[in-house]
Amino acid sequence: MSTAPFLQLHPAGVGDAAHLSELLQAAEPMVVSDAAQAEVLLRQAHALAAALKDDAREALALTLLAATFYFRSQFQTATELLTEAQRAADRVPGDPIAARIANNLGLCAVALGHYGRGMEHYQTSLNISQAHGDDAGRARTLGNVGLIHADLGDYQVALEAFQEVTALARKADLSLALSSSMINTVRAYYHTGRLAEALDLATAHLPDVQALGFRQHEVVLRVWMLPCLTDTGQLTEAVRQAEALLPLALEVNDREHVVYVRVFYGQALMATGRLDEAHEQFQLALHDAEQHNITPLRRTALGHLSQVYAAREQWPEAYRALQVCQDLDQALRAEAVERKAQVLGVQMQMEFLRQEALAERRRSTELTQANTALQAAQETLAYRATHDALTGLANRAHFQAAAERALQNEHEAPFGMLFIDLDRFKQVNDTLGHDVGDELLKEIARRLTLVVRSGDLVARMGGDEFTVLLHGLRSPADAERVAHKVLQDLARPVQVCGHTLHVTGSIGVAVAPADGLDVTTLQKHADIAMYRAKQGGKNGVRTFQPAMGQDTLERAAMEEDLRTAIREDQLVLHYQAQFDARTRRLVGYEALVRWRHPRQGLLPPGRFIGVAEDSGLIVPLGAWVLREACRQAGEWQATDRGLTMSVNVSALQLEDAGFLGTVQDALQDAGLPPGQLVLELTESAVLGHRGNAAGQLAGLRALGVRVALDDFGTGQSSLSLLRQLQVDILKIDRSFVQDAQGAAGSGSARVLIDAMVSLAHSLNMRVTAEGVETPEQHALLSEMACDSVQGYLMARPLPAGEAAAYLHEEEHLRSDRWGAVPGLEQVS
């Protein structure tokens, strides 16, 4: 760090002019290496220039002084100093410092969110630089134009600008401009996925930056090396470099890049499993971003905090952080659209001003070309601001604006809104890759455009969600008719990248004005209707009804209560005993979850499992049930007694990559041998996720856990399932058992049960019958060689304390216990 002393001022003279030059020469390189010390020298230079009435160098001193505040993120102060510098420069007509002032004013305007004003300053700077043949000025400003493209996400365009600046800087031997362009190129490489090139360029350029003493440049360059190291798997090196960089970033006091260091440091720590340290860095980054109003980095920090909380299974905290992150993201997206609109009128002019270096005889032709190109660019930008980049459909902003216009048009007939969500699109991405998924989305977009009228508007809202605006309906029923037409068209096979894909959709319908007088309400109601179509088995259409909204509110409240229940231990297990069909000996228990709701009392699973499935809470809920059931089995010494503990498993749990680990941990913590645990899967869970289910079942069998196929006989592919999947136990659904008793229909039910038992035994499976409620049903099942039974005839689902009573019964239960038939309260 420089230790230049404070200098004493004395009456202006020839020596002062030389001393002023020395101060400015010493301070300029320090602006990017030691902004605080540069400020000291530049304040002295400003006072001396004012005393000498040297307007040109007063303007330069103020410009450099403003830069020290810019690099410390004090943009308003920097703007005020630059405005004062501009007044000094105006007193020296023709001084090229005016280009530098205009460029820096543009930087401050962009930093404060005024993109249109920033572009105007940049154009002024380019005009002045061009007139004076100032390559340094042109390089600085073109680099900043590239930064605007980077801010708006146009990284390829930005990269081209930075490469042009690099060529200019090398030609004119401009070390500062060259350093800036190299750093910006590293950043653009990172954002375009060229990680190896980014690391190579940064590694090669770092010694030059350090040799020049550009400490602020060194911080920025090393900051963008961190995510490249992390994303290429060099986690230890990323952590090491982040630890080394943080003190320098704090010392330089570039507030924005201090936040970047903490975010990238946290990412590397999180990737290495050091969650507590990662959490600390993300919290510090969030604090700094909030304190200095750096909204994009605040969003980034919140997103990573949500991931840390999720990794710790702190679901409420993860959800809250994600909600705030998504709200900020939505606001930032809206700001990005506004910024693009701000630069429409001036963006391309900067590109074509470079052409003014050509001979005067070609100027008129070039200006004509520039104006034509500017108009085309404006049209292109306007299109990109309102259309989806992948499919070319209208985007969310365009769709909402069109719906708003339709609502405000008093002469508009009722119009419909369709909300379309593709079913199982995630499976295409996961199994065939995102390239295939993108091509599929393009084909779906093409079909939607062709199936509706030319005057209707089709939009992609993001992911696999599409919307359609149906204008001029003759009646509300027309919207549902079109929705069914869309559904039929989607169901046709799709040929994509050599694959034949079968895609269906779930469609929600809302009609204005009956279903909403504003866009937000209409979209929400169409979304609710689509959700009902999903619930109804997918590949369907639902039209919004007012009762749906109330049901949705109730489900949302139930979901929030369920999160609290999982967090505050409101869940409890009841256990239904299972018995040997022939000897009546106790052979095991099935664990059934209940919810001790603080207001509604004890709730059966039918009241809340559907909500848990839809919200994804079934995964933590199921993990709790598994751990508690294994713990109880261990406490009952199930191993010594040869008893099994059966636990139901959902489809979402099968999809969870950590499911096998969850099972293994539950067994280990309870000290329960794997063979005592039976995991019950429904036919629908296995059929809906057959590829993943086969892998999970193989893993479970490798652990030694037994698997039961529950509710057998109620699905459509039972026999094929038995041929493909290795299952230990077949559970006959209660509907067959109940139909087997009595005169009506009993013959066919008995034949089916007998066939299922014979089939299972031929495949070396045991058979358990559910819902046994009468002695006659038990006798029939025993006669058919069913292995075990469960039902109200033998035992109801009971709390652990009461269910334990069956452990102390005699080996053969008394026949009078199985003789009475209790009331059929169906709660399991």
PDB file of N, CA, C and O in Angstrom, residues 567-605:
ATOM      1  N   ARG A 567     -42.424 -30.590  11.771  1.00  0.00           N
ATOM      2  CA  ARG A 567     -41.393 -29.890  12.536  1.00  0.00           C
ATOM      3  C   ARG A 567     -41.606 -30.015  14.043  1.00  0.00           C
ATOM      4  O   ARG A 567     -40.649 -30.127  14.812  1.00  0.00           O
ATOM      5  N   GLU A 568     -42.878 -30.023  14.488  1.00  0.00           N
ATOM      6  CA  GLU A 568     -43.180 -29.984  15.921  1.00  0.00           C
ATOM      7  C   GLU A 568     -43.648 -31.323  16.478  1.00  0.00           C
ATOM      8  O   GLU A 568     -44.262 -31.384  17.543  1.00  0.00           O
ATOM      9  N   ASP A 569     -43.385 -32.398  15.754  1.00  0.00           N
ATOM     10  CA  ASP A 569     -43.628 -33.755  16.278  1.00  0.00           C
ATOM     11  C   ASP A 569     -45.095 -33.995  16.632  1.00  0.00           C
ATOM     12  O   ASP A 569     -45.414 -34.512  17.700  1.00  0.00           O
ATOM     13  N   GLN A 570     -45.995 -33.622  15.701  1.00  0.00           N
ATOM     14  CA  GLN A 570     -47.418 -33.870  15.933  1.00  0.00           C
ATOM     15  C   GLN A 570     -47.882 -35.202  15.330  1.00  0.00           C
ATOM     16  O   GLN A 570     -49.046 -35.564  15.461  1.00  0.00           O
ATOM     17  N   LEU A 571     -46.978 -35.912  14.649  1.00  0.00           N
ATOM     18  CA  LEU A 571     -47.344 -37.180  14.021  1.00  0.00           C
ATOM     19  C   LEU A 571     -47.195 -38.329  15.014  1.00  0.00           C
ATOM     20  O   LEU A 571     -46.355 -38.281  15.927  1.00  0.00           O
ATOM     21  N   VAL A 572     -47.985 -39.356  14.830  1.00  0.00           N
ATOM     22  CA  VAL A 572     -47.909 -40.534  15.697  1.00  0.00           C
ATOM     23  C   VAL A 572     -48.223 -41.763  14.849  1.00  0.00           C
ATOM     24  O   VAL A 572     -48.936 -41.670  13.852  1.00  0.00           O
ATOM     25  N   LEU A 573     -47.671 -42.894  15.230  1.00  0.00           N
ATOM     26  CA  LEU A 573     -47.944 -44.138  14.503  1.00  0.00           C
ATOM     27  C   LEU A 573     -48.902 -45.021  15.299  1.00  0.00           C
ATOM     28  O   LEU A 573     -48.797 -45.130  16.524  1.00  0.00           O
ATOM     29  N   HIS A 574     -49.851 -45.628  14.573  1.00  0.00           N
ATOM     30  CA  HIS A 574     -50.660 -46.715  15.104  1.00  0.00           C
ATOM     31  C   HIS A 574     -50.199 -48.000  14.409  1.00  0.00           C
ATOM     32  O   HIS A 574     -49.670 -47.956  13.289  1.00  0.00           O
ATOM     33  N   TYR A 575     -50.395 -49.115  15.062  1.00  0.00           N
ATOM     34  CA  TYR A 575     -49.863 -50.382  14.558  1.00  0.00           C
ATOM     35  C   TYR A 575     -50.994 -51.403  14.477  1.00  0.00           C
ATOM     36  O   TYR A 575     -51.738 -51.617  15.443  1.00  0.00           O
ATOM     37  N   GLN A 576     -51.152 -52.024  13.293  1.00  0.00           N
ATOM     38  CA  GLN A 576     -52.149 -53.080  13.117  1.00  0.00           C
ATOM     39  C   GLN A 576     -51.430 -54.426  13.053  1.00  0.00           C
ATOM     40  O   GLN A 576     -50.527 -54.616  12.236  1.00  0.00           O
ATOM     41  N   ALA A 577     -51.817 -55.306  13.954  1.00  0.00           N
ATOM     42  CA  ALA A 577     -51.159 -56.610  14.046  1.00  0.00           C
ATOM     43  C   ALA A 577     -51.512 -57.478  12.834  1.00  0.00           C
ATOM     44  O   ALA A 577     -52.600 -57.396  12.271  1.00  0.00           O
ATOM     45  N   GLN A 578     -50.564 -58.333  12.443  1.00  0.00           N
ATOM     46  CA  GLN A 578     -50.748 -59.290  11.358  1.00  0.00           C
ATOM     47  C   GLN A 578     -50.526 -60.696  11.930  1.00  0.00           C
ATOM     48  O   GLN A 578     -49.641 -60.901  12.781  1.00  0.00           O
ATOM     49  N   PHE A 579     -51.335 -61.674  11.460  1.00  0.00           N
ATOM     50  CA  PHE A 579     -51.325 -63.006  12.064  1.00  0.00           C
ATOM     51  C   PHE A 579     -51.174 -64.090  10.996  1.00  0.00           C
ATOM     52  O   PHE A 579     -51.591 -63.912   9.843  1.00  0.00           O
ATOM     53  N   ASP A 580     -50.584 -65.184  11.414  1.00  0.00           N
ATOM     54  CA  ASP A 580     -50.518 -66.375  10.564  1.00  0.00           C
ATOM     55  C   ASP A 580     -51.945 -66.867  10.337  1.00  0.00           C
ATOM     56  O   ASP A 580     -52.703 -67.063  11.293  1.00  0.00           O
ATOM     57  N   ALA A 581     -52.340 -67.044   9.065  1.00  0.00           N
ATOM     58  CA  ALA A 581     -53.721 -67.405   8.752  1.00  0.00           C
ATOM     59  C   ALA A 581     -54.103 -68.761   9.323  1.00  0.00           C
ATOM     60  O   ALA A 581     -55.266 -68.992   9.681  1.00  0.00           O
ATOM     61  N   ARG A 582     -53.125 -69.676   9.451  1.00  0.00           N
ATOM     62  CA  ARG A 582     -53.460 -71.030   9.916  1.00  0.00           C
ATOM     63  C   ARG A 582     -53.344 -71.162  11.432  1.00  0.00           C
ATOM     64  O   ARG A 582     -54.260 -71.621  12.096  1.00  0.00           O
ATOM     65  N   THR A 583     -52.226 -70.693  12.006  1.00  0.00           N
ATOM     66  CA  THR A 583     -51.985 -70.890  13.444  1.00  0.00           C
ATOM     67  C   THR A 583     -52.484 -69.738  14.297  1.00  0.00           C
ATOM     68  O   THR A 583     -52.538 -69.854  15.513  1.00  0.00           O
ATOM     69  N   ARG A 584     -52.839 -68.586  13.664  1.00  0.00           N
ATOM     70  CA  ARG A 584     -53.287 -67.384  14.355  1.00  0.00           C
ATOM     71  C   ARG A 584     -52.177 -66.780  15.223  1.00  0.00           C
ATOM     72  O   ARG A 584     -52.443 -65.947  16.087  1.00  0.00           O
ATOM     73  N   ARG A 585     -50.959 -67.169  14.976  1.00  0.00           N
ATOM     74  CA  ARG A 585     -49.836 -66.604  15.736  1.00  0.00           C
ATOM     75  C   ARG A 585     -49.501 -65.224  15.195  1.00  0.00           C
ATOM     76  O   ARG A 585     -49.535 -64.981  14.005  1.00  0.00           O
ATOM     77  N   LEU A 586     -49.129 -64.287  16.092  1.00  0.00           N
ATOM     78  CA  LEU A 586     -48.702 -62.945  15.699  1.00  0.00           C
ATOM     79  C   LEU A 586     -47.411 -63.035  14.887  1.00  0.00           C
ATOM     80  O   LEU A 586     -46.430 -63.620  15.332  1.00  0.00           O
ATOM     81  N   VAL A 587     -47.406 -62.429  13.670  1.00  0.00           N
ATOM     82  CA  VAL A 587     -46.208 -62.493  12.823  1.00  0.00           C
ATOM     83  C   VAL A 587     -45.619 -61.117  12.530  1.00  0.00           C
ATOM     84  O   VAL A 587     -44.499 -61.009  12.051  1.00  0.00           O
ATOM     85  N   GLY A 588     -46.375 -60.045  12.811  1.00  0.00           N
ATOM     86  CA  GLY A 588     -45.813 -58.721  12.543  1.00  0.00           C
ATOM     87  C   GLY A 588     -46.841 -57.623  12.714  1.00  0.00           C
ATOM     88  O   GLY A 588     -47.977 -57.862  13.166  1.00  0.00           O
ATOM     89  N   TYR A 589     -46.416 -56.412  12.383  1.00  0.00           N
ATOM     90  CA  TYR A 589     -47.280 -55.237  12.474  1.00  0.00           C
ATOM     91  C   TYR A 589     -47.131 -54.403  11.200  1.00  0.00           C
ATOM     92  O   TYR A 589     -46.082 -54.432  10.555  1.00  0.00           O
ATOM     93  N   GLU A 590     -48.194 -53.663  10.882  1.00  0.00           N
ATOM     94  CA  GLU A 590     -48.084 -52.635   9.855  1.00  0.00           C
ATOM     95  C   GLU A 590     -48.207 -51.279  10.538  1.00  0.00           C
ATOM     96  O   GLU A 590     -49.127 -51.044  11.327  1.00  0.00           O
ATOM     97  N   ALA A 591     -47.257 -50.366  10.252  1.00  0.00           N
ATOM     98  CA  ALA A 591     -47.245 -49.026  10.839  1.00  0.00           C
ATOM     99  C   ALA A 591     -48.114 -48.099   9.990  1.00  0.00           C
ATOM    100  O   ALA A 591     -47.934 -48.001   8.780  1.00  0.00           O
ATOM    101  N   LEU A 592     -49.059 -47.405  10.649  1.00  0.00           N
ATOM    102  CA  LEU A 592     -49.978 -46.500   9.960  1.00  0.00           C
ATOM    103  C   LEU A 592     -49.929 -45.142  10.638  1.00  0.00           C
ATOM    104  O   LEU A 592     -50.114 -45.036  11.849  1.00  0.00           O
ATOM    105  N   VAL A 593     -49.675 -44.104   9.861  1.00  0.00           N
ATOM    106  CA  VAL A 593     -49.450 -42.779  10.440  1.00  0.00           C
ATOM    107  C   VAL A 593     -50.774 -42.088  10.751  1.00  0.00           C
ATOM    108  O   VAL A 593     -51.766 -42.228  10.039  1.00  0.00           O
ATOM    109  N   ARG A 594     -50.793 -41.326  11.830  1.00  0.00           N
ATOM    110  CA  ARG A 594     -51.905 -40.467  12.221  1.00  0.00           C
ATOM    111  C   ARG A 594     -51.340 -39.084  12.545  1.00  0.00           C
ATOM    112  O   ARG A 594     -50.149 -38.923  12.805  1.00  0.00           O
ATOM    113  N   TRP A 595     -52.199 -38.100  12.548  1.00  0.00           N
ATOM    114  CA  TRP A 595     -51.771 -36.722  12.818  1.00  0.00           C
ATOM    115  C   TRP A 595     -52.598 -36.193  13.989  1.00  0.00           C
ATOM    116  O   TRP A 595     -53.821 -36.073  13.894  1.00  0.00           O
ATOM    117  N   ARG A 596     -51.899 -35.841  15.068  1.00  0.00           N
ATOM    118  CA  ARG A 596     -52.576 -35.215  16.224  1.00  0.00           C
ATOM    119  C   ARG A 596     -52.691 -33.719  15.946  1.00  0.00           C
ATOM    120  O   ARG A 596     -51.862 -32.919  16.385  1.00  0.00           O
ATOM    121  N   HIS A 597     -53.737 -33.356  15.193  1.00  0.00           N
ATOM    122  CA  HIS A 597     -53.903 -31.954  14.793  1.00  0.00           C
ATOM    123  C   HIS A 597     -54.345 -31.140  16.013  1.00  0.00           C
ATOM    124  O   HIS A 597     -55.267 -31.551  16.740  1.00  0.00           O
ATOM    125  N   PRO A 598     -53.720 -29.988  16.268  1.00  0.00           N
ATOM    126  CA  PRO A 598     -54.046 -29.233  17.482  1.00  0.00           C
ATOM    127  C   PRO A 598     -55.487 -28.732  17.522  1.00  0.00           C
ATOM    128  O   PRO A 598     -56.020 -28.486  18.596  1.00  0.00           O
ATOM    129  N   ARG A 599     -56.150 -28.601  16.357  1.00  0.00           N
ATOM    130  CA  ARG A 599     -57.528 -28.105  16.348  1.00  0.00           C
ATOM    131  C   ARG A 599     -58.530 -29.157  15.912  1.00  0.00           C
ATOM    132  O   ARG A 599     -59.664 -29.153  16.387  1.00  0.00           O
ATOM    133  N   GLN A 600     -58.125 -30.051  15.026  1.00  0.00           N
ATOM    134  CA  GLN A 600     -59.067 -31.014  14.455  1.00  0.00           C
ATOM    135  C   GLN A 600     -58.992 -32.402  15.089  1.00  0.00           C
ATOM    136  O   GLN A 600     -59.725 -33.301  14.709  1.00  0.00           O
ATOM    137  N   GLY A 601     -58.086 -32.570  16.039  1.00  0.00           N
ATOM    138  CA  GLY A 601     -57.976 -33.864  16.702  1.00  0.00           C
ATOM    139  C   GLY A 601     -57.165 -34.848  15.882  1.00  0.00           C
ATOM    140  O   GLY A 601     -56.376 -34.478  15.016  1.00  0.00           O
ATOM    141  N   LEU A 602     -57.371 -36.151  16.144  1.00  0.00           N
ATOM    142  CA  LEU A 602     -56.599 -37.204  15.487  1.00  0.00           C
ATOM    143  C   LEU A 602     -57.116 -37.413  14.064  1.00  0.00           C
ATOM    144  O   LEU A 602     -58.256 -37.799  13.855  1.00  0.00           O
ATOM    145  N   LEU A 603     -56.238 -37.162  13.072  1.00  0.00           N
ATOM    146  CA  LEU A 603     -56.632 -37.266  11.667  1.00  0.00           C
ATOM    147  C   LEU A 603     -56.078 -38.549  11.053  1.00  0.00           C
ATOM    148  O   LEU A 603     -54.901 -38.868  11.230  1.00  0.00           O
ATOM    149  N   PRO A 604     -56.898 -39.290  10.283  1.00  0.00           N
ATOM    150  CA  PRO A 604     -56.405 -40.465   9.561  1.00  0.00           C
ATOM    151  C   PRO A 604     -55.592 -40.032   8.352  1.00  0.00           C
ATOM    152  O   PRO A 604     -55.684 -38.888   7.897  1.00  0.00           O
ATOM    153  N   PRO A 605     -54.805 -40.926   7.771  1.00  0.00           N
ATOM    154  CA  PRO A 605     -53.943 -40.556   6.640  1.00  0.00           C
ATOM    155  C   PRO A 605     -54.705 -40.075   5.422  1.00  0.00           C
ATOM    156  O   PRO A 605     -54.191 -39.267   4.649  1.00  0.00           O
TER     157      PRO A 605
END
